[in-house]
mmCIF file of C-alpha atoms in Angstrom:
data_model
loop_
_atom_site.group_PDB
_atom_site.id
_atom_site.type_symbol
_atom_site.label_atom_id
_atom_site.label_comp_id
_atom_site.label_asym_id
_atom_site.label_seq_id
_atom_site.Cartn_x
_atom_site.Cartn_y
_atom_site.Cartn_z
ATOM 1 C CA MET A 7 -19.753 6.475 -6.397
ATOM 2 C CA ILE A 8 -16.743 4.383 -6.379
ATOM 3 C CA ARG A 9 -14.624 6.535 -8.277
ATOM 4 C CA ARG A 10 -15.356 9.467 -5.973
ATOM 5 C CA LEU A 11 -14.487 6.840 -3.072
ATOM 6 C CA ARG A 12 -11.125 6.007 -4.778
ATOM 7 C CA ARG A 13 -10.136 9.357 -5.219
ATOM 8 C CA ALA A 14 -10.688 10.240 -1.577
ATOM 9 C CA VAL A 15 -8.930 7.298 -0.438
ATOM 10 C CA ARG A 16 -5.858 8.732 -2.692
ATOM 11 C CA ARG A 17 -6.348 12.603 -1.163
ATOM 12 C CA VAL A 18 -6.156 10.858 2.451
ATOM 13 C CA TYR A 19 -3.181 8.693 1.852
ATOM 14 C CA ARG A 20 -0.982 11.542 0.002
ATOM 15 C CA SER A 21 1.417 13.755 2.086
ATOM 16 C CA THR A 22 -0.197 16.652 3.400
ATOM 17 C CA VAL A 23 2.869 18.224 3.790
ATOM 18 C CA ASP A 24 5.473 18.506 1.294
ATOM 19 C CA LEU A 25 9.111 18.123 3.556
ATOM 20 C CA SER A 26 11.165 18.664 0.792
ATOM 21 C CA HIS A 27 9.935 22.324 0.095
ATOM 22 C CA PRO A 28 13.039 24.462 -0.158
ATOM 23 C CA ALA A 29 10.806 27.705 1.745
ATOM 24 C CA ARG A 30 11.150 25.596 5.113
ATOM 25 C CA SER A 31 14.978 24.718 4.263
ATOM 26 C CA PRO A 32 17.292 26.697 6.618
ATOM 27 C CA LEU A 33 20.195 25.709 5.170
ATOM 28 C CA GLY A 34 19.699 27.614 1.691
ATOM 29 C CA SER A 35 17.022 28.097 -1.087
ATOM 30 C CA ALA A 36 18.259 24.808 -2.862
ATOM 31 C CA VAL A 37 19.618 22.437 -0.025
ATOM 32 C CA VAL A 38 16.574 21.159 1.723
ATOM 33 C CA ASN A 39 17.937 19.256 4.363
ATOM 34 C CA CYS A 40 21.746 17.652 5.341
ATOM 35 C CA VAL A 41 21.531 14.974 7.747
ATOM 36 C CA ILE A 42 24.886 12.592 9.207
ATOM 37 C CA TYR A 43 23.620 8.865 9.461
ATOM 38 C CA GLU A 44 26.016 6.568 11.435
ATOM 39 C CA ASP A 45 24.864 2.970 11.713
ATOM 40 C CA GLY A 46 21.744 3.816 10.631
ATOM 41 C CA ILE A 47 21.005 5.952 13.419
ATOM 42 C CA ARG A 48 20.307 9.770 12.474
ATOM 43 C CA GLN A 49 23.006 11.724 14.045
ATOM 44 C CA PRO A 50 21.372 15.289 15.664
ATOM 45 C CA GLY A 51 21.107 18.535 15.112
ATOM 46 C CA ASP A 52 22.173 19.998 11.684
ATOM 47 C CA CYS A 53 25.045 21.662 10.257
ATOM 48 C CA PRO A 54 26.534 22.949 6.635
ATOM 49 C CA VAL A 55 27.033 20.553 4.060
ATOM 50 C CA ASP A 56 31.252 21.131 4.534
ATOM 51 C CA GLU A 57 31.089 20.436 8.352
ATOM 52 C CA ALA A 58 28.832 17.366 7.988
ATOM 53 C CA VAL A 59 31.291 15.817 5.237
ATOM 54 C CA ARG A 60 34.034 16.568 7.619
ATOM 55 C CA ARG A 61 32.487 14.850 10.663
ATOM 56 C CA VAL A 62 31.940 11.594 8.099
ATOM 57 C CA ARG A 63 35.263 11.695 6.760
ATOM 58 C CA LYS A 64 36.805 12.406 10.013
ATOM 59 C CA SER A 65 35.094 9.418 11.866
ATOM 60 C CA GLY A 66 35.509 7.074 8.494
ATOM 61 C CA LYS A 67 32.098 5.562 9.150
ATOM 62 C CA GLY A 68 28.667 6.600 8.313
ATOM 63 C CA PHE A 69 27.431 8.722 5.692
ATOM 64 C CA VAL A 70 26.005 12.427 4.894
ATOM 65 C CA TRP A 71 22.523 12.498 3.089
ATOM 66 C CA ILE A 72 22.132 16.086 1.029
ATOM 67 C CA GLY A 73 18.864 16.899 -0.289
ATOM 68 C CA LEU A 74 18.368 19.324 -2.935
ATOM 69 C CA HIS A 75 15.406 21.105 -5.107
ATOM 70 C CA GLU A 76 15.974 22.349 -8.308
ATOM 71 C CA PRO A 77 19.548 23.979 -7.767
ATOM 72 C CA GLY A 78 21.174 25.834 -10.293
ATOM 73 C CA GLU A 79 24.857 25.866 -11.720
ATOM 74 C CA THR A 80 26.119 28.165 -9.103
ATOM 75 C CA GLU A 81 24.443 26.664 -6.371
ATOM 76 C CA PHE A 82 25.582 23.047 -7.342
ATOM 77 C CA LYS A 83 28.633 23.878 -8.017
ATOM 78 C CA GLY A 84 30.311 23.858 -4.890
ATOM 79 C CA LEU A 85 29.103 20.417 -3.742
ATOM 80 C CA ALA A 86 30.209 19.220 -6.955
ATOM 81 C CA GLU A 87 33.781 20.217 -6.129
ATOM 82 C CA LEU A 88 33.469 19.288 -2.907
ATOM 83 C CA PHE A 89 32.553 15.718 -3.835
ATOM 84 C CA GLY A 90 34.582 15.506 -7.184
ATOM 85 C CA LEU A 91 31.263 14.999 -9.259
ATOM 86 C CA HIS A 92 32.110 14.221 -12.786
ATOM 87 C CA PRO A 93 30.956 17.416 -14.697
ATOM 88 C CA LEU A 94 28.724 15.904 -17.281
ATOM 89 C CA ALA A 95 26.532 14.286 -14.155
ATOM 90 C CA VAL A 96 26.697 17.462 -12.719
ATOM 91 C CA GLU A 97 25.195 19.271 -16.193
ATOM 92 C CA ASP A 98 22.748 16.457 -16.160
ATOM 93 C CA ALA A 99 21.534 16.736 -12.619
ATOM 94 C CA VAL A 100 21.189 20.647 -13.064
ATOM 95 C CA HIS A 101 19.378 20.858 -16.053
ATOM 96 C CA ALA A 102 17.591 17.869 -15.994
ATOM 97 C CA HIS A 103 14.996 16.189 -18.630
ATOM 98 C CA GLN A 104 17.039 13.081 -18.790
ATOM 99 C CA ARG A 105 16.532 9.610 -19.568
ATOM 100 C CA PRO A 106 16.269 7.427 -16.845
ATOM 101 C CA LYS A 107 19.711 5.978 -16.201
ATOM 102 C CA VAL A 108 22.636 4.770 -14.156
ATOM 103 C CA GLN A 109 26.081 5.921 -14.928
ATOM 104 C CA SER A 110 29.721 5.103 -13.153
ATOM 105 C CA TYR A 111 31.815 8.136 -12.526
ATOM 106 C CA ASP A 112 34.831 7.580 -10.943
ATOM 107 C CA GLY A 113 33.462 5.550 -7.959
ATOM 108 C CA ALA A 114 30.421 7.438 -7.598
ATOM 109 C CA LEU A 115 27.287 6.240 -8.941
ATOM 110 C CA PHE A 116 24.935 8.873 -11.133
ATOM 111 C CA ALA A 117 21.141 7.764 -11.383
ATOM 112 C CA VAL A 118 18.285 9.337 -12.755
ATOM 113 C CA PHE A 119 14.690 8.564 -11.983
ATOM 114 C CA LYS A 120 11.147 9.516 -13.427
ATOM 115 C CA THR A 121 8.751 10.508 -11.001
ATOM 116 C CA CYS A 122 5.124 10.209 -11.382
ATOM 117 C CA ARG A 123 2.101 11.770 -10.226
ATOM 118 C CA TYR A 124 -1.869 11.200 -10.803
ATOM 119 C CA VAL A 125 -3.591 14.320 -11.432
ATOM 120 C CA GLU A 126 -7.230 14.287 -9.638
ATOM 121 C CA HIS A 127 -10.015 15.403 -11.750
ATOM 122 C CA GLU A 128 -13.608 15.413 -11.523
ATOM 123 C CA ALA A 129 -14.446 14.169 -15.488
ATOM 124 C CA LEU A 130 -11.960 12.963 -17.585
ATOM 125 C CA THR A 131 -11.909 15.230 -20.591
ATOM 126 C CA ALA A 132 -10.275 15.462 -24.338
ATOM 127 C CA THR A 133 -7.715 17.921 -22.588
ATOM 128 C CA SER A 134 -7.359 16.387 -18.967
ATOM 129 C CA GLU A 135 -4.260 16.025 -17.730
ATOM 130 C CA VAL A 136 -3.991 12.589 -15.982
ATOM 131 C CA VAL A 137 -0.138 12.051 -15.225
ATOM 132 C CA ASP A 138 2.247 14.543 -14.075
ATOM 133 C CA THR A 139 6.257 13.761 -14.475
ATOM 134 C CA GLY A 140 9.255 14.881 -12.489
ATOM 135 C CA GLU A 141 12.830 14.195 -12.371
ATOM 136 C CA LEU A 142 14.812 12.832 -9.433
ATOM 137 C CA MET A 143 18.606 12.337 -9.539
ATOM 138 C CA VAL A 144 20.817 10.474 -7.217
ATOM 139 C CA PHE A 145 24.539 10.498 -6.795
ATOM 140 C CA THR A 146 26.128 8.153 -4.380
ATOM 141 C CA GLY A 147 29.402 7.454 -3.168
ATOM 142 C CA ALA A 148 31.140 5.743 0.024
ATOM 143 C CA ASP A 149 29.952 8.366 2.341
ATOM 144 C CA PHE A 150 27.547 10.165 0.884
ATOM 145 C CA VAL A 151 24.280 10.567 -0.743
ATOM 146 C CA ILE A 152 22.998 13.431 -2.783
ATOM 147 C CA THR A 153 19.664 13.740 -4.079
ATOM 148 C CA ILE A 154 18.293 16.332 -6.341
ATOM 149 C CA ARG A 155 14.405 16.648 -7.493
ATOM 150 C CA HIS A 156 12.855 18.433 -9.993
ATOM 151 C CA GLY A 157 8.878 19.145 -10.410
ATOM 152 C CA ARG A 158 6.149 19.815 -8.053
ATOM 153 C CA HIS A 159 5.859 16.242 -6.491
ATOM 154 C CA GLY A 160 8.116 13.526 -5.790
ATOM 155 C CA SER A 161 9.281 14.257 -1.992
ATOM 156 C CA LEU A 162 11.691 12.487 -0.314
ATOM 157 C CA GLY A 163 10.634 13.592 3.435
ATOM 158 C CA PRO A 164 8.088 10.360 4.022
ATOM 159 C CA LEU A 165 10.773 8.048 2.520
ATOM 160 C CA ARG A 166 13.532 9.569 4.869
ATOM 161 C CA GLU A 167 11.050 8.916 7.918
ATOM 162 C CA ARG A 168 10.335 5.396 6.664
ATOM 163 C CA LEU A 169 14.587 4.984 6.600
ATOM 164 C CA GLU A 170 15.145 6.331 9.687
ATOM 165 C CA ALA A 171 12.423 3.999 11.474
ATOM 166 C CA ALA A 172 14.637 0.936 10.040
ATOM 167 C CA PRO A 173 18.244 1.711 10.739
ATOM 168 C CA GLU A 174 19.123 -1.897 10.058
ATOM 169 C CA ARG A 175 18.572 -0.253 6.506
ATOM 170 C CA LEU A 176 20.447 2.665 6.385
ATOM 171 C CA ALA A 177 23.239 0.764 7.952
ATOM 172 C CA MET A 178 23.654 -1.063 4.809
ATOM 173 C CA GLY A 179 25.172 2.122 3.319
ATOM 174 C CA THR A 180 24.340 4.515 0.651
ATOM 175 C CA SER A 181 23.276 1.444 -1.655
ATOM 176 C CA SER A 182 20.078 1.001 0.387
ATOM 177 C CA VAL A 183 19.455 4.399 0.302
ATOM 178 C CA LEU A 184 19.260 4.223 -3.694
ATOM 179 C CA HIS A 185 17.448 1.093 -3.203
ATOM 180 C CA ALA A 186 14.675 2.875 -1.279
ATOM 181 C CA ILE A 187 14.237 5.834 -4.033
ATOM 182 C CA ALA A 188 13.898 3.276 -6.684
ATOM 183 C CA ASP A 189 11.544 1.475 -5.062
ATOM 184 C CA GLN A 190 9.437 4.682 -3.984
ATOM 185 C CA VAL A 191 9.673 5.582 -7.762
ATOM 186 C CA VAL A 192 8.313 2.374 -8.746
ATOM 187 C CA ASP A 193 5.460 2.136 -5.962
ATOM 188 C CA ASP A 194 4.323 5.769 -6.915
ATOM 189 C CA SER A 195 3.989 4.590 -10.815
ATOM 190 C CA LEU A 196 2.100 2.077 -9.832
ATOM 191 C CA ALA A 197 -0.155 3.607 -7.666
ATOM 192 C CA VAL A 198 -0.471 6.138 -10.745
ATOM 193 C CA ALA A 199 -1.246 3.198 -13.277
ATOM 194 C CA ASP A 200 -3.849 1.591 -10.801
ATOM 195 C CA ALA A 201 -5.223 5.125 -10.872
ATOM 196 C CA VAL A 202 -5.373 5.185 -14.764
ATOM 197 C CA GLN A 203 -7.409 2.150 -14.695
ATOM 198 C CA ASP A 204 -10.358 3.956 -13.068
ATOM 199 C CA ASP A 205 -10.120 6.409 -16.003
ATOM 200 C CA ILE A 206 -10.413 3.552 -18.505
ATOM 201 C CA ASP A 207 -12.629 1.557 -16.861
ATOM 202 C CA HIS A 208 -14.988 4.806 -17.160
ATOM 203 C CA VAL A 209 -14.418 5.305 -20.626
ATOM 204 C CA GLU A 210 -14.799 1.581 -21.628
ATOM 205 C CA THR A 211 -18.304 1.853 -19.793
ATOM 206 C CA ALA A 212 -19.314 4.971 -21.268
ATOM 207 C CA VAL A 213 -18.517 3.494 -24.662
ATOM 208 C CA PHE A 214 -20.406 0.078 -24.129
ATOM 209 C CA ASN A 215 -23.332 1.625 -22.975
ATOM 210 C CA GLU A 216 -26.201 1.566 -24.777
ATOM 211 C CA SER A 217 -28.105 3.537 -23.124
ATOM 212 C CA ALA A 218 -25.729 6.405 -23.785
ATOM 213 C CA GLY A 219 -26.921 7.260 -27.388
ATOM 214 C CA ARG A 220 -25.120 9.901 -29.327
ATOM 215 C CA ALA A 221 -24.040 11.320 -25.791
ATOM 216 C CA GLY A 222 -20.683 9.316 -26.421
ATOM 217 C CA LYS A 223 -19.647 10.799 -29.693
ATOM 218 C CA GLY A 224 -16.725 12.594 -27.485
ATOM 219 C CA ASP A 225 -15.149 9.532 -26.202
ATOM 220 C CA ALA A 226 -12.966 9.284 -29.450
ATOM 221 C CA GLY A 227 -11.017 12.630 -27.868
ATOM 222 C CA ARG A 228 -11.076 11.043 -24.257
ATOM 223 C CA ILE A 229 -9.643 7.961 -25.361
ATOM 224 C CA TYR A 230 -6.973 9.716 -27.476
ATOM 225 C CA GLN A 231 -6.060 11.374 -24.462
ATOM 226 C CA LEU A 232 -5.650 8.707 -22.082
ATOM 227 C CA LYS A 233 -3.762 6.984 -24.695
ATOM 228 C CA ARG A 234 -1.161 10.147 -24.549
ATOM 229 C CA GLU A 235 -1.038 10.508 -20.808
ATOM 230 C CA LEU A 236 -0.429 6.824 -20.875
ATOM 231 C CA LEU A 237 2.349 7.352 -23.071
ATOM 232 C CA GLU A 238 3.727 9.957 -20.730
ATOM 233 C CA LEU A 239 3.738 7.097 -18.297
ATOM 234 C CA LYS A 240 5.542 4.641 -20.157
ATOM 235 C CA ARG A 241 8.641 6.954 -21.182
ATOM 236 C CA ALA A 242 9.055 7.141 -17.229
ATOM 237 C CA VAL A 243 8.953 3.700 -16.632
ATOM 238 C CA ALA A 244 10.077 1.601 -19.832
ATOM 239 C CA PRO A 245 13.447 2.911 -19.612
ATOM 240 C CA LEU A 246 14.281 1.989 -15.872
ATOM 241 C CA ASP A 247 14.516 -1.460 -17.026
ATOM 242 C CA ARG A 248 18.401 -1.082 -17.945
ATOM 243 C CA PRO A 249 19.026 0.733 -15.162
ATOM 244 C CA LEU A 250 17.609 -1.659 -12.609
ATOM 245 C CA ASP A 251 19.008 -4.601 -14.177
ATOM 246 C CA MET A 252 22.401 -3.105 -13.919
ATOM 247 C CA LEU A 253 21.960 -2.565 -10.236
ATOM 248 C CA ALA A 254 20.806 -6.054 -9.788
ATOM 249 C CA ASN A 255 23.194 -8.212 -11.838
ATOM 250 C CA ARG A 256 26.123 -5.899 -11.866
ATOM 251 C CA THR A 257 29.114 -4.918 -10.000
ATOM 252 C CA LEU A 258 29.030 -1.191 -9.712
ATOM 253 C CA PRO A 259 30.539 1.251 -6.991
ATOM 254 C CA GLY A 260 29.251 1.226 -3.875
ATOM 255 C CA VAL A 261 26.143 -1.445 -4.484
ATOM 256 C CA THR A 262 26.686 -3.970 -1.607
ATOM 257 C CA PRO A 263 26.208 -7.732 -2.559
ATOM 258 C CA GLN A 264 23.446 -7.770 0.148
ATOM 259 C CA VAL A 265 21.513 -4.655 -1.173
ATOM 260 C CA ARG A 266 21.397 -6.204 -5.221
ATOM 261 C CA PRO A 267 18.567 -8.918 -4.091
ATOM 262 C CA TYR A 268 16.395 -5.720 -3.055
ATOM 263 C CA PHE A 269 17.453 -4.375 -6.731
ATOM 264 C CA ARG A 270 16.142 -7.326 -8.162
ATOM 265 C CA ASP A 271 12.517 -7.233 -6.369
ATOM 266 C CA VAL A 272 12.035 -3.601 -7.380
ATOM 267 C CA ALA A 273 12.738 -4.899 -11.159
ATOM 268 C CA ASP A 274 10.006 -7.439 -10.727
ATOM 269 C CA HIS A 275 7.868 -4.653 -9.331
ATOM 270 C CA LEU A 276 8.954 -2.819 -12.811
ATOM 271 C CA ALA A 277 8.206 -5.927 -14.979
ATOM 272 C CA ARG A 278 5.080 -5.707 -13.564
ATOM 273 C CA LEU A 279 4.405 -2.065 -13.869
ATOM 274 C CA THR A 280 5.542 -2.613 -17.582
ATOM 275 C CA ASP A 281 3.055 -5.285 -18.580
ATOM 276 C CA GLN A 282 0.576 -3.164 -17.055
ATOM 277 C CA ILE A 283 0.915 -0.195 -19.378
ATOM 278 C CA ALA A 284 1.529 -2.255 -22.032
ATOM 279 C CA ALA A 285 -1.941 -4.385 -21.575
ATOM 280 C CA PHE A 286 -3.704 -0.864 -21.088
ATOM 281 C CA ASP A 287 -2.427 0.544 -24.242
ATOM 282 C CA ASN A 288 -3.764 -2.308 -25.940
ATOM 283 C CA LEU A 289 -7.544 -2.349 -24.396
ATOM 284 C CA LEU A 290 -7.274 1.194 -24.908
ATOM 285 C CA ASP A 291 -6.748 0.621 -29.027
ATOM 286 C CA SER A 292 -9.371 -2.091 -28.467
ATOM 287 C CA ILE A 293 -11.831 0.445 -26.985
ATOM 288 C CA LEU A 294 -11.044 2.613 -30.101
ATOM 289 C CA GLN A 295 -11.528 0.685 -32.377
ATOM 290 C CA ALA A 296 -15.169 -0.286 -30.891
ATOM 291 C CA HIS A 297 -16.206 3.247 -30.624
ATOM 292 C CA LEU A 298 -15.081 3.925 -34.205
ATOM 293 C CA ALA A 299 -16.916 0.677 -35.294
ATOM 294 C CA GLN A 300 -20.123 2.073 -33.207
ATOM 295 C CA VAL A 301 -19.903 5.426 -35.170
ATOM 296 C CA THR A 302 -19.750 3.801 -38.303
ATOM 297 C CA VAL A 303 -22.825 1.496 -37.606
ATOM 298 C CA ALA A 304 -24.640 4.309 -36.376
ATOM 299 C CA GLN A 305 -23.750 6.394 -39.393
ATOM 300 C CA ASN A 306 -25.163 3.721 -41.816
ATOM 301 C CA GLU A 307 -28.272 3.410 -39.554
ATOM 302 C CA ASP A 308 -28.758 7.130 -40.461
ATOM 303 C CA MET A 309 -27.754 6.368 -44.123
ATOM 304 C CA ARG A 310 -30.582 3.388 -44.316
ATOM 305 C CA LYS A 311 -32.953 5.771 -42.695
ATOM 306 C CA ILE A 312 -32.396 8.665 -45.067
ATOM 307 C CA THR A 313 -32.435 6.172 -48.254
ATOM 308 C CA ALA A 314 -35.690 4.348 -46.918
ATOM 309 C CA TRP A 315 -37.537 8.104 -46.512
ATOM 310 C CA ALA A 316 -36.404 8.892 -49.748
ATOM 311 C CA ALA A 317 -37.951 5.965 -51.361
ATOM 312 C CA ILE A 318 -41.113 6.516 -49.714
ATOM 313 C CA VAL A 319 -40.900 10.277 -51.164
ATOM 314 C CA ALA A 320 -40.345 9.033 -54.969
ATOM 315 C CA VAL A 321 -43.739 7.337 -54.865
ATOM 316 C CA PRO A 322 -45.640 10.416 -54.967
ATOM 317 C CA THR A 323 -42.593 12.236 -56.598
ATOM 318 C CA MET A 324 -42.827 10.272 -59.701
ATOM 319 C CA VAL A 325 -46.604 10.159 -59.922
ATOM 320 C CA CYS A 326 -46.871 13.881 -59.712
ATOM 321 C CA GLY A 327 -44.068 14.291 -62.055
ATOM 322 C CA ILE A 328 -45.988 11.923 -64.375
ATOM 323 C CA TYR A 329 -49.243 13.839 -64.312
ATOM 324 C CA GLY A 330 -47.162 17.304 -64.201
ATOM 325 C CA MET A 331 -46.219 16.675 -67.676
ATOM 326 C CA ASN A 332 -49.250 18.764 -68.978
ATOM 327 C CA PHE A 333 -50.183 16.557 -72.473
ATOM 328 C CA GLU A 334 -53.946 17.127 -73.402
ATOM 329 C CA HIS A 335 -54.630 13.139 -73.924
ATOM 330 C CA MET A 336 -53.616 11.629 -70.360
ATOM 331 C CA PRO A 337 -55.693 8.837 -68.810
ATOM 332 C CA GLY A 338 -58.001 9.760 -65.844
ATOM 333 C CA LEU A 339 -57.387 13.750 -66.501
ATOM 334 C CA GLY A 340 -61.430 14.134 -67.430
ATOM 335 C CA TRP A 341 -62.322 11.520 -64.533
ATOM 336 C CA THR A 342 -64.109 12.879 -61.800
ATOM 337 C CA TYR A 343 -62.816 10.589 -59.182
ATOM 338 C CA GLY A 344 -58.967 10.577 -60.861
ATOM 339 C CA TYR A 345 -57.642 13.348 -58.000
ATOM 340 C CA PRO A 346 -58.526 11.173 -55.249
ATOM 341 C CA SER A 347 -57.731 8.390 -56.744
ATOM 342 C CA VAL A 348 -54.505 9.098 -57.226
ATOM 343 C CA ILE A 349 -54.201 10.295 -53.600
ATOM 344 C CA ALA A 350 -54.722 7.393 -52.319
ATOM 345 C CA VAL A 351 -53.210 5.100 -54.394
ATOM 346 C CA MET A 352 -49.635 7.283 -53.348
ATOM 347 C CA ALA A 353 -50.843 7.179 -49.895
ATOM 348 C CA THR A 354 -51.250 3.264 -49.814
ATOM 349 C CA ALA A 355 -47.888 3.135 -51.702
ATOM 350 C CA CYS A 356 -46.558 5.282 -49.182
ATOM 351 C CA TYR A 357 -47.987 3.203 -46.387
ATOM 352 C CA VAL A 358 -46.857 0.002 -47.712
ATOM 353 C CA LEU A 359 -43.068 1.123 -48.312
ATOM 354 C CA HIS A 360 -43.090 2.500 -44.646
ATOM 355 C CA ARG A 361 -44.320 -0.618 -43.324
ATOM 356 C CA SER A 362 -41.841 -2.663 -45.196
ATOM 357 C CA PHE A 363 -39.009 -0.594 -44.100
ATOM 358 C CA ARG A 364 -40.184 -0.461 -40.475
ATOM 359 C CA ARG A 365 -39.985 -4.209 -40.702
ATOM 360 C CA ASN A 366 -36.685 -4.581 -41.922
ATOM 361 C CA GLY A 367 -35.192 -2.410 -39.198
ATOM 362 C CA TRP A 368 -34.384 0.502 -41.957
ATOM 363 C CA LEU A 369 -36.716 2.845 -39.646
#
């Protein structure tokens, strides 16, 4: 019940409209939007990228924020030439599949972030997808911000709206946008970690539920799948430590001193997230070991039962074997009550052994 309620809350707070979908862009197949900000205020109207850049550089204040979704080499070539972006950074931005990093190129910053999304599922199985990742690249300069999104999620539309509602933050320059993006990436990853914790709690309950009996025999596959998905989250989060440390403590182009404390705050959140993921990994190891111990105990119980029944069956087998040797002179062969007496002795011996094994917990 609690699990369903948490899923419902996550669905309510999830953005129902992807504001960065290229199909809604009036500016091209890859360019999602192009907006000019002056003194933290969004300037009305949309205009082509070259016109926006000309206006910003002519006025000498503000910056232009260009958002793109999975641009191709041809589509991005014009922007790269317009802003003088380094070819290596352009190649990384177009082809994606990069490790999170922050690099400086000729007075501009190039940052790569891994975005994370929790994949909703009714029941966790050995093949369930739990964590889905994408990529977000950011170019920042003195008068421009270029964001490139790869993947089905990680829309920056809601983030843009929140920043526009706080113009004093946008007035701090392009580094404030970079901070807001880094903060959203880490916060989204924290939300994913909290959701993964629900799955871990569910698996833990199933493993240690005594009434589950043999129903928990498939828990090893679910635990292993959770560990794989947790590794996916760790690959997206752990490499962010060094880039955030650089942004918080080093002098980088475009990162103003008043914005650095904000990056330190994001780094603190990242440290908490990293510790949480490490704790989850250790917990899953413990759960897996406990499950394997339970399997071993169950196998031992089965072997004890088999051994006990084999010992019980061995008594009549031994007696029947002795009297089946067909010797002429054997005691009791000519006795009228020999057969029922032997049957009674075998039944009594089997009963005594069965009761003894039951008393010792073998049956």
